[in-house]
Amino acid sequence: MTQIDSTTLNQWYVIQSSAALTPSQPRKTRLLGRDILAVRQEDGQATAWEVSTKGEQGQALPVRECYDYVWTTLGEPDGDIFSMPEFYEDGRRMVVCGIATVQTSPGRIIENFLDMSHFPFVHTDVLGAEPDTEVNNYKVNLRKDVNELWATECGFYQPKAMASATEGIEVDYQYRVANPFAAILYKTCPDRADAMDLVGILPQPLDETNCDIHYFMLVFDDVNSDQELIQFQQGILMQDRVILENQRPRELPLQRGAEITIRADAASIQYRRWIKEMGVGFGTL
Amino acid sequence: MTSQSNWIPVSGSGDLAAASARAVVLPDHDVVIWRTKTGAVHAWENRCPHRGMRMSFGQVRDEKLVCRYHGWGFDEEGQCQNIPASPNAAAPPTACIKTWSCTEKDNLIWVDVSDESAGEGSAMSGDSDGVSSLMFCKSVYTDGDLDKVLALVGSARFLPLGYDGDGRDLDWSMTDLPDLVGDAIQILVSGAGSDQIVITGHQARDGRCGLHIMTPSTGDHDLDRQRRLHYSKWAKRLRWSLSNPDAAQDGFSVFS
Ligand code: FES
Ligand SMILES: [Fe+2]
């Protein structure tokens, strides 16, 4: 692999959920093409280190536990893990959904997550349905102060927007790309008119075209069990996986004109431009 | 047609149903072949110009190939005609898929992915002298280079329909049949159950190739159906035998 760009290198990445990392269950995995091992020590401390090609314990890695996840980095992040105040709100449930292994680049994963126009075709009768295929104009802006990309005023008619939905509703969406490889969706909460539910995806890039996607929900929901919520979200992700693994190239093309774009792709266009400006070469072309 | 021709037999006609699409992997090209409801065949690059989705996952609707990801519909020329996310705007003219020449002959689908293939492609010449209309039986995929595999297949045991020996008492001869179906071989079996088998194929990728097994039609509908079934089974046995060379002692292998 060519040298990893500094933007990619200097990010925090989730490598396991806090609950799944127990002293008896270390996680041997990869991050940005390197072998690593995460271990929960007997005293409760989460640790991680690189593993050499010979299988020997290498350099210790910085580890944080945050939002019920274990994070590490191979570089030197400028700042902290992005803020997600909703995690601390009363009444919300954090539902860690698990890991989905998908053979594609992290950029393709984020871009698919930001895309509404596939709902009627990929999540038919759940997140969308023909003939309601039109994507209304929405706003995309780069919040320079926090270096985050937001898409707002997104609306879409959804037959079954969430696990608890019993009928179709016009759903309001906001997308937040908190760093090049972490995205959160805020969507109308079926139970509370004044609140939004969160769905987040945190791809752990194993290498340029393989990811373990850690995903979660952060919701007000008194109806569904964790298991029901997980099943719903898992079903959605499995539908996306068929798409993600059959896009060519697997890397995200950043050159202008490499792929045809329309106005509904505004989020994708801005995402590509943004990560290109940051010099993200990893998993891109 | 000569073996210098650019036409490659990629599939049996019967393996591509009306209003369906399928991927074909050639050494340097990812191809989607698809058939309209009324029967026309097309071969395109297997990649949607929007977000790179493989078009072979698409659906045929109103004689357009519709991409699985966002539903863009491409007409028979490969030009995008509708974009569901913006139903009131015209599709950009740049939203088109690279097309290659594609035709059907001898119950096979042929593709020409050469650079000259724009539009018409080279003419499909040659006639079926000496072999009456061929029926397609089955395609099998196996490891190996096409020419090596075809040479090997020439040493297989052929077990014609209705013949129930082990094949060892039959004589057969193998000839190249370049004028008929690309790099094809013709196998003439004589003896107790004389018959004729024609095998052609195409190189795929990663050292794999596809073989198409055919046999002449007798004109008798029921008999032809039985013969197709029979040689489809034989083709499966051939595939098993090719991938299990160590089992050549096993009576099931066509190389024993
Ligand atoms: S990728 Fe084909 S329509 Fe979007
Ligand atoms: Fe999706």
XYZ file of C-alpha atoms and ligand atoms in Angstrom:
546
model
C 0.000 0.000 0.000
C 1.143 3.512 -0.687
C 1.751 5.806 2.225
C -1.360 6.752 4.129
C -2.303 10.420 3.988
C -2.122 12.327 7.251
C -5.856 13.148 7.387
C -6.725 9.461 7.345
C -3.917 8.515 9.671
C -4.737 11.145 12.295
C -8.328 10.080 12.974
C -9.822 8.163 15.826
C -11.394 4.888 14.681
C -13.755 2.550 16.468
C -12.287 -0.927 16.703
C -14.854 -2.621 18.949
C -17.832 -1.850 21.128
C -17.022 -1.457 24.807
C -19.400 -4.246 25.752
C -17.945 -6.739 23.312
C -14.362 -6.205 24.452
C -13.998 -8.330 27.555
C -10.879 -9.829 29.144
C -11.783 -13.184 27.646
C -12.594 -11.746 24.205
C -9.701 -9.811 22.707
C -10.200 -8.552 19.179
C -7.604 -9.273 16.555
C -8.333 -7.000 13.666
C -6.840 -4.623 11.138
C -6.798 -0.873 10.805
C -5.613 0.960 7.677
C -3.853 -2.171 6.496
C -2.038 -2.925 9.751
C -2.670 -5.782 12.145
C -3.751 -4.734 15.596
C -4.938 -6.415 18.749
C -7.371 -4.930 21.268
C -7.413 -6.404 24.734
C -9.455 -5.580 27.837
C -7.127 -5.975 30.791
C -8.325 -7.651 33.981
C -8.498 -4.252 35.685
C -11.004 -3.088 33.067
C -8.617 -0.997 31.024
C -9.000 -1.221 27.259
C -5.662 -1.496 25.466
C -4.491 -2.016 21.919
C -1.247 -2.490 20.089
C 0.119 -3.170 16.671
C 1.063 -6.703 15.758
C 4.154 -7.217 13.634
C 4.122 -9.353 10.510
C 5.752 -12.081 12.609
C 2.856 -11.905 15.032
C 4.818 -10.205 17.787
C 3.450 -7.493 19.996
C 4.426 -4.132 18.549
C 3.860 -0.564 19.479
C 1.143 0.287 22.015
C -1.647 2.426 20.584
C -3.616 5.218 22.255
C -7.058 4.011 23.324
C -10.184 5.924 24.323
C -13.552 4.673 25.445
C -16.361 6.912 24.369
C -20.040 6.477 23.362
C -19.878 2.793 24.352
C -17.097 2.181 21.868
C -13.369 1.540 21.991
C -11.387 3.903 19.762
C -7.806 4.009 18.644
C -5.578 5.763 16.150
C -2.399 5.040 14.234
C -1.524 8.720 14.029
C -1.692 11.808 16.157
C -5.199 13.263 16.087
C -5.434 17.041 16.399
C -8.443 16.883 18.583
C -10.757 14.668 20.470
C -13.343 12.257 19.211
C -16.207 14.298 17.728
C -18.850 15.475 20.149
C -22.237 13.818 20.318
C -24.146 15.452 23.175
C -27.249 13.377 22.430
C -25.439 10.416 23.944
C -25.838 12.043 27.360
C -29.488 13.086 26.980
C -31.981 11.659 29.438
C -34.321 9.091 28.043
C -32.291 8.163 24.986
C -31.194 4.626 24.443
C -27.847 3.851 22.908
C -28.252 0.691 20.872
C -24.988 -0.732 19.612
C -26.014 -2.716 16.563
C -22.880 -4.698 15.862
C -20.425 -4.975 13.016
C -21.090 -5.418 9.309
C -18.129 -6.430 7.188
C -18.339 -4.877 3.759
C -15.866 -5.172 0.931
C -15.581 -1.589 -0.191
C -13.848 1.658 0.671
C -14.967 3.796 3.625
C -15.737 6.649 1.220
C -18.279 4.586 -0.732
C -19.905 3.645 2.596
C -20.249 7.231 3.798
C -21.515 8.381 0.423
C -24.174 5.680 0.339
C -25.239 6.700 3.838
C -25.730 10.310 2.695
C -27.819 9.299 -0.280
C -31.614 9.429 -0.225
C -32.271 8.740 -3.887
C -31.637 5.010 -3.532
C -34.337 4.475 -0.890
C -37.168 3.456 -3.241
C -34.931 1.037 -5.141
C -32.734 -0.504 -2.475
C -34.951 -0.213 0.628
C -38.193 -0.729 -1.227
C -41.339 -0.335 0.904
C -39.273 0.480 3.975
C -37.356 3.720 3.454
C -38.965 4.550 0.128
C -41.270 3.356 -2.608
C -42.100 4.203 -6.176
C -43.552 6.492 -7.411
C -42.301 8.766 -4.605
C -38.780 8.921 -5.964
C -38.164 12.615 -6.335
C -35.484 14.111 -4.120
C -36.324 17.655 -3.189
C -33.554 20.200 -2.979
C -31.726 20.211 0.304
C -28.898 22.241 1.729
C -25.332 21.125 2.099
C -22.853 23.131 4.032
C -19.419 22.838 5.369
C -19.279 24.063 8.961
C -15.820 25.527 8.919
C -15.602 26.089 12.693
C -15.888 22.369 13.415
C -14.835 21.065 9.974
C -17.988 19.010 9.567
C -20.178 18.525 6.543
C -23.927 18.857 7.068
C -26.859 18.180 4.776
C -30.076 19.714 6.074
C -33.696 20.186 5.075
C -33.772 16.720 3.613
C -37.221 15.212 3.375
C -38.454 11.927 2.025
C -41.667 9.961 2.115
C -41.019 6.661 3.867
C -43.425 3.720 4.117
C -41.746 2.368 7.282
C -39.206 4.883 8.507
C -38.258 3.174 11.736
C -38.817 -0.120 13.467
C -41.712 1.404 15.400
C -43.442 2.987 12.389
C -46.811 1.536 11.538
C -47.610 3.747 8.579
C -45.854 5.873 6.000
C -44.641 9.314 7.022
C -42.871 12.261 5.485
C -39.535 12.075 7.259
C -37.156 14.926 7.960
C -33.506 14.110 7.780
C -30.261 15.802 8.618
C -26.927 14.284 7.881
C -23.780 15.064 9.730
C -20.378 13.919 8.544
C -18.319 14.431 11.660
C -15.043 13.400 10.066
C -14.237 11.838 6.679
C -15.174 8.381 7.946
C -17.919 8.947 10.512
C -21.495 9.926 9.750
C -24.664 10.420 11.747
C -28.203 10.710 10.555
C -30.822 12.668 12.491
C -34.344 11.731 11.569
C -37.876 12.447 12.701
C -38.623 10.514 15.842
C -41.948 8.712 15.509
C -42.561 8.982 19.271
C -41.662 12.612 19.914
C -42.423 15.469 17.591
C -39.725 17.678 19.124
C -36.830 15.237 18.943
C -34.720 13.486 16.371
C -33.484 9.901 16.450
C -29.875 9.226 15.546
C -28.375 6.507 13.439
C -24.601 6.437 13.142
C -22.085 4.544 11.089
C -18.434 4.318 12.018
C -16.564 2.362 9.383
C -13.316 0.849 10.609
C -11.186 0.725 7.447
C -9.385 -2.620 7.517
C -7.650 -1.596 4.324
C -8.529 0.607 1.357
C -11.382 -1.558 0.121
C -12.495 -3.513 3.191
C -14.343 -2.155 6.200
C -15.953 -3.329 9.381
C -18.875 -0.965 9.860
C -19.750 -0.324 13.501
C -23.238 1.104 13.641
C -25.563 2.309 16.335
C -28.874 3.964 17.082
C -29.497 6.579 19.696
C -33.248 6.794 20.087
C -36.294 7.609 22.112
C -38.237 4.418 21.714
C -40.392 2.820 24.399
C -41.916 0.278 22.071
C -39.170 -1.795 20.511
C -36.634 -3.977 22.221
C -32.970 -3.521 21.399
C -33.200 -6.691 19.397
C -36.025 -5.337 17.242
C -34.164 -2.104 16.595
C -30.994 -3.962 15.703
C -32.840 -6.246 13.360
C -34.402 -3.323 11.558
C -31.100 -1.520 11.106
C -29.297 -4.702 10.162
C -31.847 -5.381 7.448
C -31.240 -1.935 5.969
C -27.493 -2.368 6.043
C -27.639 -5.776 4.394
C -29.588 -4.222 1.529
C -26.935 -1.538 1.187
C -24.183 -4.124 1.264
C -25.354 -5.688 -1.998
C -24.919 -2.295 -3.606
C -21.672 -1.378 -1.904
C -19.888 -4.552 -2.864
C -20.922 -4.223 -6.494
C -19.823 -0.688 -7.225
C -16.794 -0.320 -9.466
C -14.277 0.877 -8.723
C -14.498 0.059 -5.032
C -12.488 3.200 -4.283
C -14.315 6.506 -4.262
C -13.405 8.473 -7.405
C -12.563 12.058 -6.519
C -11.690 13.435 -9.938
C -14.325 15.649 -11.433
C -16.366 13.917 -14.105
C -15.344 10.397 -13.087
C -18.992 9.701 -12.361
C -22.110 11.453 -13.614
C -23.799 13.566 -11.019
C -27.185 15.247 -10.661
C -28.563 17.774 -8.227
C -29.850 15.107 -5.840
C -26.182 14.135 -5.376
C -25.305 17.461 -3.785
C -24.198 15.777 -0.555
C -21.992 13.360 -2.432
C -20.438 16.131 -4.514
C -19.624 18.190 -1.439
C -18.340 15.160 0.439
C -15.946 14.297 -2.374
C -14.758 17.880 -2.645
C -14.291 18.168 1.106
C -12.205 15.033 1.568
C -10.210 15.830 -1.562
C -9.316 19.204 -0.094
C -8.230 17.465 3.089
C -5.975 15.255 1.005
C -7.711 11.958 1.721
C -5.974 9.504 -0.600
C -6.874 6.386 1.327
C -9.620 4.417 -0.416
C -10.029 7.071 -3.089
C -8.960 7.461 -6.702
C -15.787 -16.815 -39.228
C -12.162 -17.360 -38.360
C -10.557 -17.615 -34.988
C -8.908 -14.260 -35.688
C -12.319 -12.705 -35.464
C -13.124 -10.527 -32.487
C -16.388 -12.267 -31.754
C -16.428 -14.125 -28.470
C -19.156 -16.623 -27.564
C -20.099 -15.605 -24.017
C -23.315 -17.469 -23.306
C -25.867 -19.890 -24.644
C -28.868 -18.026 -26.012
C -31.133 -20.047 -23.768
C -29.222 -18.932 -20.683
C -30.379 -15.345 -21.109
C -34.126 -15.163 -20.677
C -36.268 -12.373 -22.092
C -36.199 -9.224 -19.934
C -33.143 -10.280 -17.942
C -29.507 -9.295 -17.489
C -26.374 -11.171 -16.565
C -22.693 -10.433 -15.959
C -19.986 -11.876 -18.199
C -16.358 -11.564 -17.187
C -13.806 -11.355 -20.001
C -10.047 -11.013 -19.460
C -10.075 -7.229 -19.780
C -13.732 -6.308 -19.659
C -16.643 -6.487 -17.268
C -19.648 -7.004 -19.495
C -23.370 -7.078 -18.884
C -25.463 -8.921 -21.443
C -29.177 -8.286 -21.382
C -32.207 -9.144 -23.414
C -35.255 -7.013 -24.070
C -38.742 -8.347 -23.608
C -39.023 -8.753 -27.367
C -35.775 -10.679 -27.588
C -32.997 -8.309 -28.697
C -29.621 -8.823 -27.007
C -27.183 -6.118 -25.908
C -23.698 -6.101 -24.422
C -22.508 -3.122 -22.392
C -19.862 -2.213 -19.931
C -21.113 -3.585 -16.629
C -20.962 -0.301 -14.778
C -23.487 2.434 -14.259
C -22.017 5.861 -15.057
C -23.789 7.345 -12.018
C -22.204 5.603 -9.040
C -20.522 2.608 -10.625
C -23.124 -0.036 -9.772
C -22.953 -3.215 -11.807
C -25.725 -3.055 -14.379
C -26.097 -6.840 -14.275
C -28.025 -6.324 -11.015
C -30.529 -4.216 -12.927
C -33.999 -4.956 -14.164
C -35.411 -4.759 -17.659
C -38.405 -2.430 -17.665
C -40.083 -0.950 -20.737
C -37.166 -2.202 -22.845
C -34.713 -0.244 -20.742
C -32.091 -1.638 -18.437
C -32.788 -0.039 -15.064
C -29.954 0.315 -12.566
C -30.520 -1.347 -9.243
C -29.071 1.493 -7.172
C -31.036 4.626 -8.127
C -33.270 3.392 -10.899
C -31.699 5.228 -13.815
C -33.146 3.732 -17.000
C -30.924 3.191 -20.044
C -32.415 2.643 -23.496
C -31.160 0.095 -26.004
C -28.487 2.518 -27.217
C -27.100 2.793 -23.679
C -28.386 6.321 -23.223
C -29.978 7.258 -19.914
C -33.584 8.295 -20.445
C -34.932 8.706 -16.963
C -33.690 9.617 -13.534
C -36.294 8.957 -10.840
C -34.706 11.344 -8.321
C -35.385 14.208 -10.692
C -38.302 13.052 -12.816
C -38.936 16.413 -14.427
C -35.447 17.086 -15.719
C -33.925 15.591 -18.863
C -31.111 13.133 -18.258
C -27.699 14.595 -19.099
C -26.466 13.356 -22.503
C -23.224 12.287 -20.855
C -25.165 9.727 -18.827
C -24.576 6.843 -21.173
C -23.003 3.437 -20.960
C -20.333 2.093 -23.284
C -21.916 -0.400 -25.659
C -20.338 -3.230 -27.633
C -21.541 -5.211 -30.606
C -23.603 -8.194 -29.654
C -25.367 -10.781 -31.766
C -26.793 -14.288 -31.721
C -25.742 -17.149 -33.958
C -25.854 -20.916 -33.565
C -27.804 -20.477 -30.338
C -24.956 -18.588 -28.751
C -24.601 -14.945 -27.740
C -21.515 -13.314 -29.225
C -19.820 -10.145 -28.093
C -17.139 -8.061 -29.760
C -15.324 -5.936 -27.195
C -12.538 -4.846 -29.538
C -11.992 -1.159 -30.145
C -13.376 -1.475 -33.660
C -16.599 -2.677 -32.145
C -18.235 0.760 -32.070
C -21.644 0.488 -33.642
C -21.910 -2.443 -36.031
C -18.772 -4.369 -35.180
C -17.102 -6.641 -37.646
C -19.440 -8.662 -39.778
C -20.290 -12.095 -38.496
C -19.301 -14.258 -41.403
C -19.131 -17.977 -41.881
C -21.857 -20.478 -42.257
C -22.684 -23.701 -40.600
C -21.470 -25.979 -43.381
C -21.408 -29.574 -42.340
C -23.217 -29.040 -39.064
C -26.925 -28.651 -39.063
C -28.480 -26.297 -36.554
C -26.776 -26.594 -33.210
C -28.636 -26.826 -29.946
C -27.107 -25.214 -26.909
C -26.993 -27.624 -23.957
C -25.044 -26.055 -21.139
C -22.167 -23.771 -20.182
C -19.660 -24.772 -17.539
C -16.890 -22.730 -15.952
C -13.556 -24.186 -15.002
C -9.966 -23.270 -14.164
C -7.492 -23.129 -17.015
C -6.759 -21.482 -20.332
C -9.378 -22.044 -22.978
C -7.115 -23.681 -25.565
C -5.524 -26.028 -23.035
C -8.883 -26.984 -21.624
C -10.340 -27.599 -25.086
C -7.369 -29.819 -25.955
C -7.927 -31.742 -22.736
C -11.639 -32.093 -23.368
C -10.735 -33.841 -26.618
C -9.534 -36.785 -24.574
C -12.721 -37.156 -22.558
C -15.091 -40.132 -22.741
C -18.251 -39.305 -24.625
C -21.395 -41.099 -23.679
C -24.096 -40.548 -26.273
C -27.757 -40.713 -25.381
C -29.118 -44.214 -25.320
C -25.694 -45.772 -25.110
C -25.032 -47.441 -21.783
C -21.468 -48.673 -22.001
C -18.577 -47.005 -20.256
C -17.426 -45.280 -23.435
C -14.218 -47.234 -23.751
C -15.429 -49.176 -26.772
C -16.333 -46.033 -28.697
C -14.104 -44.286 -31.184
C -14.077 -40.606 -31.471
C -12.220 -37.978 -33.362
C -11.713 -34.363 -32.551
C -11.370 -31.605 -35.108
C -11.024 -27.885 -34.806
C -13.996 -26.081 -36.140
C -12.758 -22.548 -36.596
C -15.235 -21.650 -39.301
C -18.251 -22.365 -37.253
C -18.129 -21.112 -33.745
C -14.909 -19.329 -32.851
C -12.271 -21.499 -31.236
C -14.475 -24.556 -31.304
C -13.807 -28.229 -31.386
C -16.063 -30.793 -32.945
C -16.142 -34.270 -31.588
C -17.469 -37.061 -33.755
C -18.276 -40.203 -31.867
C -18.621 -43.405 -33.826
C -19.462 -46.915 -32.825
C -22.420 -48.113 -30.826
C -23.845 -44.691 -30.221
C -22.595 -42.311 -32.847
C -23.096 -38.649 -32.180
C -21.587 -35.247 -32.559
C -20.711 -32.687 -29.924
C -19.437 -29.173 -30.475
C -17.664 -27.338 -27.690
C -16.634 -23.735 -27.779
C -15.957 -21.202 -25.072
C -14.339 -18.017 -23.904
C -11.507 -17.019 -21.675
C -12.668 -15.417 -18.435
C -10.382 -13.885 -15.805
C -8.014 -15.201 -13.154
C -7.156 -18.247 -15.231
C -10.731 -19.373 -15.696
C -12.683 -20.117 -18.837
C -16.228 -20.933 -19.859
C -17.179 -23.824 -22.134
C -20.392 -24.057 -24.126
C -21.522 -27.553 -24.968
C -23.698 -27.996 -28.045
C -24.998 -30.772 -30.178
C -26.891 -30.805 -33.487
C -30.629 -30.792 -33.503
C -32.381 -33.831 -34.921
C -35.538 -31.942 -35.722
C -37.527 -34.195 -33.384
C -38.725 -32.048 -30.495
C -38.870 -34.712 -27.774
C -35.637 -36.322 -28.792
C -33.897 -32.945 -28.877
C -35.095 -32.177 -25.376
C -33.749 -35.487 -24.126
C -30.453 -34.934 -25.902
C -30.089 -31.475 -24.415
C -30.716 -32.848 -20.957
C -28.339 -35.702 -21.525
C -25.461 -33.518 -22.629
C -26.164 -31.002 -19.868
C -25.589 -33.809 -17.413
C -22.485 -34.850 -19.263
C -21.281 -31.232 -19.137
C -21.626 -31.225 -15.353
C -19.628 -34.423 -15.219
C -17.029 -32.838 -17.458
C -16.775 -29.864 -15.111
C -16.409 -32.137 -12.106
C -13.762 -34.166 -13.901
C -11.815 -31.065 -14.902
C -11.737 -29.784 -11.356
C -10.917 -33.185 -9.865
C -8.023 -34.406 -12.042
C -6.901 -36.732 -9.250
C -10.146 -38.642 -9.565
C -9.267 -39.867 -13.043
C -9.391 -43.438 -11.702
C -12.942 -42.891 -10.540
C -15.421 -44.253 -13.059
C -17.392 -41.031 -12.735
C -14.606 -38.979 -14.270
C -14.896 -38.567 -18.021
C -11.117 -38.873 -18.132
C -10.927 -42.343 -16.603
S -25.500 3.922 -9.695
Fe -26.828 3.432 -11.301
S -28.449 4.770 -10.985
Fe -27.055 5.352 -9.468
Fe -29.220 2.613 2.026
